Amino acid sequence: MSWAEPAQAVLFDLDGTLADTAGDLVGAVNHLRVQRGLAPLPLETLRPYASAGARGLIGAALDIHPGHAEFEDLRTAFLDTYERILADTTVLFDGMAELLATLEAQGIAWGVVTNKPHRFTVPVMQGLKLAERSATLISGDTTAHAKPHPLPLLTACEQIGVSPARVLYVGDDLRDIQAAQAAGMPNAAAAWGYIGHSGEIDTWGANVIVAQPLDLLRHLGR
């Protein structure tokens, strides 16, 4: 990736990019399966759908999708359950803590732009002890549109005070790359993330595909 000027900030998607939240998300949807007399599914079976939130997980675990008569009730039950357990097993991905510390040491701002609703984003970030360190925190309901619309990313740039052209956005979902492209923002696909349901990562058109968090340091133009 080539930069006209070095990156001034890095923005991350949350689920599957900054943090491994799949255990708690899968726990919530498996609770719905148990309530319906079904056996829980293995974490690895549902893990690829974690970045798609309630819609993806309910679809994968119960084969019930938006438009189905039961979907909205199941979505409410899923979110209520998740809210109770959202910090039980969630951790940063290996290398992410070191990456954030290095960015801070180099004076590079970092923040989070996620489609996760704010009622969950804040406690997850608090559980990770990152809420006070993040320069911006944009949730799925912070702005009028969620990703793949560029507005959340552009809003984050406004809050940090940095041009989109000098911000790297990192995500593990096709929507992340589409949002960054629409915002005129350099982008990296996180190969360590959940990926699965979005198809082949090398078809997304990302500026770079990164195998692990610390590799991002080589792509900041510094």
CSV table of C-alpha atoms in Angstrom, one decimal:
chain,number,residue,atom,x,y,z
A,1,MET,CA,0.0,0.0,0.0
A,2,SER,CA,1.4,3.4,-1.0
A,3,TRP,CA,0.6,6.6,0.9
A,4,ALA,CA,1.1,10.2,-0.4
A,5,GLU,CA,1.6,11.0,3.3
A,6,PRO,CA,1.8,8.7,6.3
A,7,ALA,CA,-1.3,7.5,8.0
A,8,GLN,CA,-2.5,9.7,10.9
A,9,ALA,CA,-5.0,7.3,12.3
A,10,VAL,CA,-6.2,3.7,12.2
A,11,LEU,CA,-9.9,2.7,12.5
A,12,PHE,CA,-11.0,-0.9,13.3
A,13,ASP,CA,-14.1,-2.9,13.0
A,14,LEU,CA,-14.9,-4.5,16.4
A,15,ASP,CA,-16.2,-8.1,16.0
A,16,GLY,CA,-13.7,-10.2,14.3
A,17,THR,CA,-11.1,-7.5,13.8
A,18,LEU,CA,-10.2,-5.7,17.1
A,19,ALA,CA,-11.7,-8.4,19.4
A,20,ASP,CA,-12.7,-12.0,19.3
A,21,THR,CA,-16.3,-11.7,20.4
A,22,ALA,CA,-17.5,-15.0,18.8
A,23,GLY,CA,-17.7,-17.0,22.0
A,24,ASP,CA,-20.2,-14.7,23.6
A,25,LEU,CA,-22.2,-14.2,20.4
A,26,VAL,CA,-22.4,-17.9,19.7
A,27,GLY,CA,-23.3,-18.5,23.4
A,28,ALA,CA,-26.3,-16.2,22.9
A,29,VAL,CA,-27.6,-17.9,19.8
A,30,ASN,CA,-27.0,-21.4,21.2
A,31,HIS,CA,-29.2,-20.3,24.2
A,32,LEU,CA,-32.0,-19.8,21.6
A,33,ARG,CA,-31.4,-23.3,20.2
A,34,VAL,CA,-31.6,-24.9,23.7
A,35,GLN,CA,-34.9,-23.1,24.3
A,36,ARG,CA,-36.2,-24.7,21.2
A,37,GLY,CA,-35.1,-28.2,22.2
A,38,LEU,CA,-32.1,-28.2,19.9
A,39,ALA,CA,-28.5,-29.1,20.8
A,40,PRO,CA,-25.9,-26.2,20.9
A,41,LEU,CA,-23.8,-26.0,17.8
A,42,PRO,CA,-20.0,-25.9,18.0
A,43,LEU,CA,-18.3,-22.5,18.2
A,44,GLU,CA,-16.3,-23.2,15.0
A,45,THR,CA,-19.5,-24.0,13.1
A,46,LEU,CA,-21.0,-20.6,13.9
A,47,ARG,CA,-17.9,-18.5,14.2
A,48,PRO,CA,-17.8,-17.4,10.5
A,49,TYR,CA,-21.2,-15.7,11.0
A,50,ALA,CA,-20.3,-13.7,14.1
A,51,SER,CA,-19.5,-10.5,12.1
A,52,ALA,CA,-23.0,-10.6,10.7
A,53,GLY,CA,-24.5,-10.2,14.1
A,54,ALA,CA,-28.1,-11.3,15.0
A,55,ARG,CA,-29.2,-11.7,11.4
A,56,GLY,CA,-26.2,-13.9,10.4
A,57,LEU,CA,-26.2,-16.0,13.6
A,58,ILE,CA,-29.9,-16.6,13.8
A,59,GLY,CA,-29.9,-17.6,10.1
A,60,ALA,CA,-27.0,-20.0,10.6
A,61,ALA,CA,-28.2,-21.5,13.9
A,62,LEU,CA,-31.9,-21.7,13.3
A,63,ASP,CA,-32.4,-21.2,9.5
A,64,ILE,CA,-34.7,-18.2,10.3
A,65,HIS,CA,-34.1,-15.0,8.4
A,66,PRO,CA,-35.5,-11.4,8.2
A,67,GLY,CA,-39.0,-11.5,6.9
A,68,HIS,CA,-39.9,-14.8,8.8
A,69,ALA,CA,-42.7,-14.4,11.2
A,70,GLU,CA,-40.5,-15.4,14.2
A,71,PHE,CA,-37.4,-13.4,13.2
A,72,GLU,CA,-38.0,-10.2,15.2
A,73,ASP,CA,-38.9,-12.0,18.4
A,74,LEU,CA,-35.8,-14.2,18.1
A,75,ARG,CA,-33.7,-11.1,17.4
A,76,THR,CA,-34.9,-9.5,20.5
A,77,ALA,CA,-34.3,-12.6,22.6
A,78,PHE,CA,-30.9,-13.0,21.1
A,79,LEU,CA,-29.9,-9.4,21.9
A,80,ASP,CA,-31.3,-9.6,25.4
A,81,THR,CA,-29.3,-12.7,26.1
A,82,TYR,CA,-26.1,-11.4,24.5
A,83,GLU,CA,-26.3,-8.2,26.7
A,84,ARG,CA,-26.0,-10.4,29.8
A,85,ILE,CA,-22.9,-12.3,28.6
A,86,LEU,CA,-21.1,-10.0,26.2
A,87,ALA,CA,-17.9,-9.7,28.2
A,88,ASP,CA,-17.7,-13.3,29.4
A,89,THR,CA,-15.2,-14.7,26.9
A,90,THR,CA,-14.4,-11.7,24.6
A,91,VAL,CA,-10.7,-10.9,24.3
A,92,LEU,CA,-8.4,-9.0,22.0
A,93,PHE,CA,-6.9,-11.0,19.1
A,94,ASP,CA,-3.3,-12.0,19.6
A,95,GLY,CA,-1.0,-9.1,18.8
A,96,MET,CA,-3.8,-6.5,19.0
A,97,ALA,CA,-2.8,-5.1,22.4
A,98,GLU,CA,0.8,-4.7,21.2
A,99,LEU,CA,-0.4,-3.0,18.0
A,100,LEU,CA,-2.6,-0.5,19.9
A,101,ALA,CA,0.3,0.3,22.3
A,102,THR,CA,2.6,0.9,19.4
A,103,LEU,CA,0.2,3.1,17.6
A,104,GLU,CA,-0.2,5.2,20.8
A,105,ALA,CA,3.6,5.4,21.3
A,106,GLN,CA,3.9,6.7,17.7
A,107,GLY,CA,1.2,9.3,18.2
A,108,ILE,CA,-1.2,7.6,15.8
A,109,ALA,CA,-4.8,7.9,16.8
A,110,TRP,CA,-7.0,4.8,16.7
A,111,GLY,CA,-10.7,4.2,17.0
A,112,VAL,CA,-13.6,1.8,16.4
A,113,VAL,CA,-16.3,1.9,13.7
A,114,THR,CA,-18.7,-1.1,14.1
A,115,ASN,CA,-22.2,-2.0,13.1
A,116,LYS,CA,-22.7,-3.3,16.6
A,117,PRO,CA,-25.5,-1.4,18.4
A,118,HIS,CA,-24.1,1.2,20.9
A,119,ARG,CA,-25.8,-0.6,23.9
A,120,PHE,CA,-23.3,-3.5,23.3
A,121,THR,CA,-20.3,-1.6,21.8
A,122,VAL,CA,-19.7,0.5,25.0
A,123,PRO,CA,-19.7,-2.4,27.5
A,124,VAL,CA,-17.6,-4.6,25.3
A,125,MET,CA,-15.0,-1.8,25.0
A,126,GLN,CA,-15.2,-1.2,28.7
A,127,GLY,CA,-14.7,-4.9,29.4
A,128,LEU,CA,-11.6,-4.8,27.2
A,129,LYS,CA,-10.5,-1.6,29.1
A,130,LEU,CA,-10.3,0.3,25.8
A,131,ALA,CA,-13.2,2.7,26.0
A,132,GLU,CA,-11.1,5.5,27.4
A,133,ARG,CA,-8.2,4.9,25.0
A,134,SER,CA,-10.2,4.9,21.8
A,135,ALA,CA,-10.2,8.3,20.0
A,136,THR,CA,-13.6,7.6,18.5
A,137,LEU,CA,-16.3,5.0,18.9
A,138,ILE,CA,-18.9,4.8,16.2
A,139,SER,CA,-21.6,2.1,16.6
A,140,GLY,CA,-24.2,0.8,14.1
A,141,ASP,CA,-26.8,3.2,15.4
A,142,THR,CA,-24.6,6.3,15.9
A,143,THR,CA,-25.2,7.7,12.4
A,144,ALA,CA,-28.2,7.5,10.1
A,145,HIS,CA,-26.6,4.7,8.1
A,146,ALA,CA,-24.4,1.7,9.0
A,147,LYS,CA,-21.7,0.1,6.9
A,148,PRO,CA,-21.3,-0.5,4.0
A,149,HIS,CA,-22.4,3.2,3.8
A,150,PRO,CA,-19.4,5.5,4.3
A,151,LEU,CA,-21.1,7.8,6.8
A,152,PRO,CA,-19.9,6.0,9.9
A,153,LEU,CA,-16.3,6.2,8.7
A,154,LEU,CA,-16.6,9.8,7.7
A,155,THR,CA,-18.1,10.7,11.0
A,156,ALA,CA,-15.2,9.0,12.8
A,157,CYS,CA,-12.7,11.0,10.8
A,158,GLU,CA,-14.5,14.2,11.7
A,159,GLN,CA,-14.4,13.3,15.4
A,160,ILE,CA,-10.7,12.6,15.2
A,161,GLY,CA,-10.0,15.6,12.9
A,162,VAL,CA,-8.2,13.6,10.2
A,163,SER,CA,-8.8,13.4,6.5
A,164,PRO,CA,-10.1,10.0,5.3
A,165,ALA,CA,-7.2,9.8,2.9
A,166,ARG,CA,-4.9,9.6,5.8
A,167,VAL,CA,-6.8,6.9,7.8
A,168,LEU,CA,-6.4,3.2,7.5
A,169,TYR,CA,-9.6,1.2,8.1
A,170,VAL,CA,-9.2,-2.5,9.1
A,171,GLY,CA,-12.1,-5.0,8.9
A,172,ASP,CA,-12.9,-8.7,8.4
A,173,ASP,CA,-16.1,-8.3,6.4
A,174,LEU,CA,-16.8,-7.3,2.8
A,175,ARG,CA,-19.0,-4.4,4.1
A,176,ASP,CA,-15.9,-3.0,5.9
A,177,ILE,CA,-14.0,-2.8,2.6
A,178,GLN,CA,-17.0,-1.4,0.7
A,179,ALA,CA,-17.5,1.3,3.3
A,180,ALA,CA,-13.8,2.3,3.3
A,181,GLN,CA,-13.8,2.5,-0.5
A,182,ALA,CA,-16.9,4.6,-0.5
A,183,ALA,CA,-15.3,6.9,2.0
A,184,GLY,CA,-12.1,7.3,0.0
A,185,MET,CA,-10.2,5.6,2.8
A,186,PRO,CA,-7.2,3.2,2.5
A,187,ASN,CA,-8.2,-0.2,3.8
A,188,ALA,CA,-6.9,-3.6,5.0
A,189,ALA,CA,-8.8,-6.9,5.2
A,190,ALA,CA,-8.1,-8.7,8.5
A,191,ALA,CA,-7.4,-12.3,7.5
A,192,TRP,CA,-7.4,-13.3,11.2
A,193,GLY,CA,-11.1,-12.4,11.5
A,194,TYR,CA,-14.3,-14.4,10.9
A,195,ILE,CA,-14.5,-13.9,7.1
A,196,GLY,CA,-16.5,-17.0,6.3
A,197,HIS,CA,-19.9,-15.9,5.2
A,198,SER,CA,-18.6,-13.0,3.2
A,199,GLY,CA,-16.9,-15.2,0.6
A,200,GLU,CA,-13.2,-15.2,-0.5
A,201,ILE,CA,-11.3,-12.4,1.1
A,202,ASP,CA,-9.1,-11.9,-2.0
A,203,THR,CA,-12.2,-10.9,-4.0
A,204,TRP,CA,-13.1,-8.0,-1.9
A,205,GLY,CA,-10.8,-5.5,-3.5
A,206,ALA,CA,-9.0,-4.5,-0.3
A,207,ASN,CA,-5.8,-2.5,-0.7
A,208,VAL,CA,-4.0,-5.1,1.4
A,209,ILE,CA,-4.8,-8.4,3.2
A,210,VAL,CA,-3.1,-8.7,6.5
A,211,ALA,CA,-2.4,-12.0,8.3
A,212,GLN,CA,-2.0,-10.7,11.8
A,213,PRO,CA,-2.5,-7.4,13.6
A,214,LEU,CA,1.2,-6.3,14.0
A,215,ASP,CA,1.7,-6.7,10.2
A,216,LEU,CA,-0.4,-3.5,9.9
A,217,LEU,CA,2.6,-1.5,11.1
A,218,ARG,CA,4.2,-2.1,7.7
A,219,HIS,CA,1.3,-0.5,5.9
A,220,LEU,CA,1.1,2.9,7.5
A,221,GLY,CA,3.6,4.7,5.2
A,222,ARG,CA,6.0,5.4,8.0
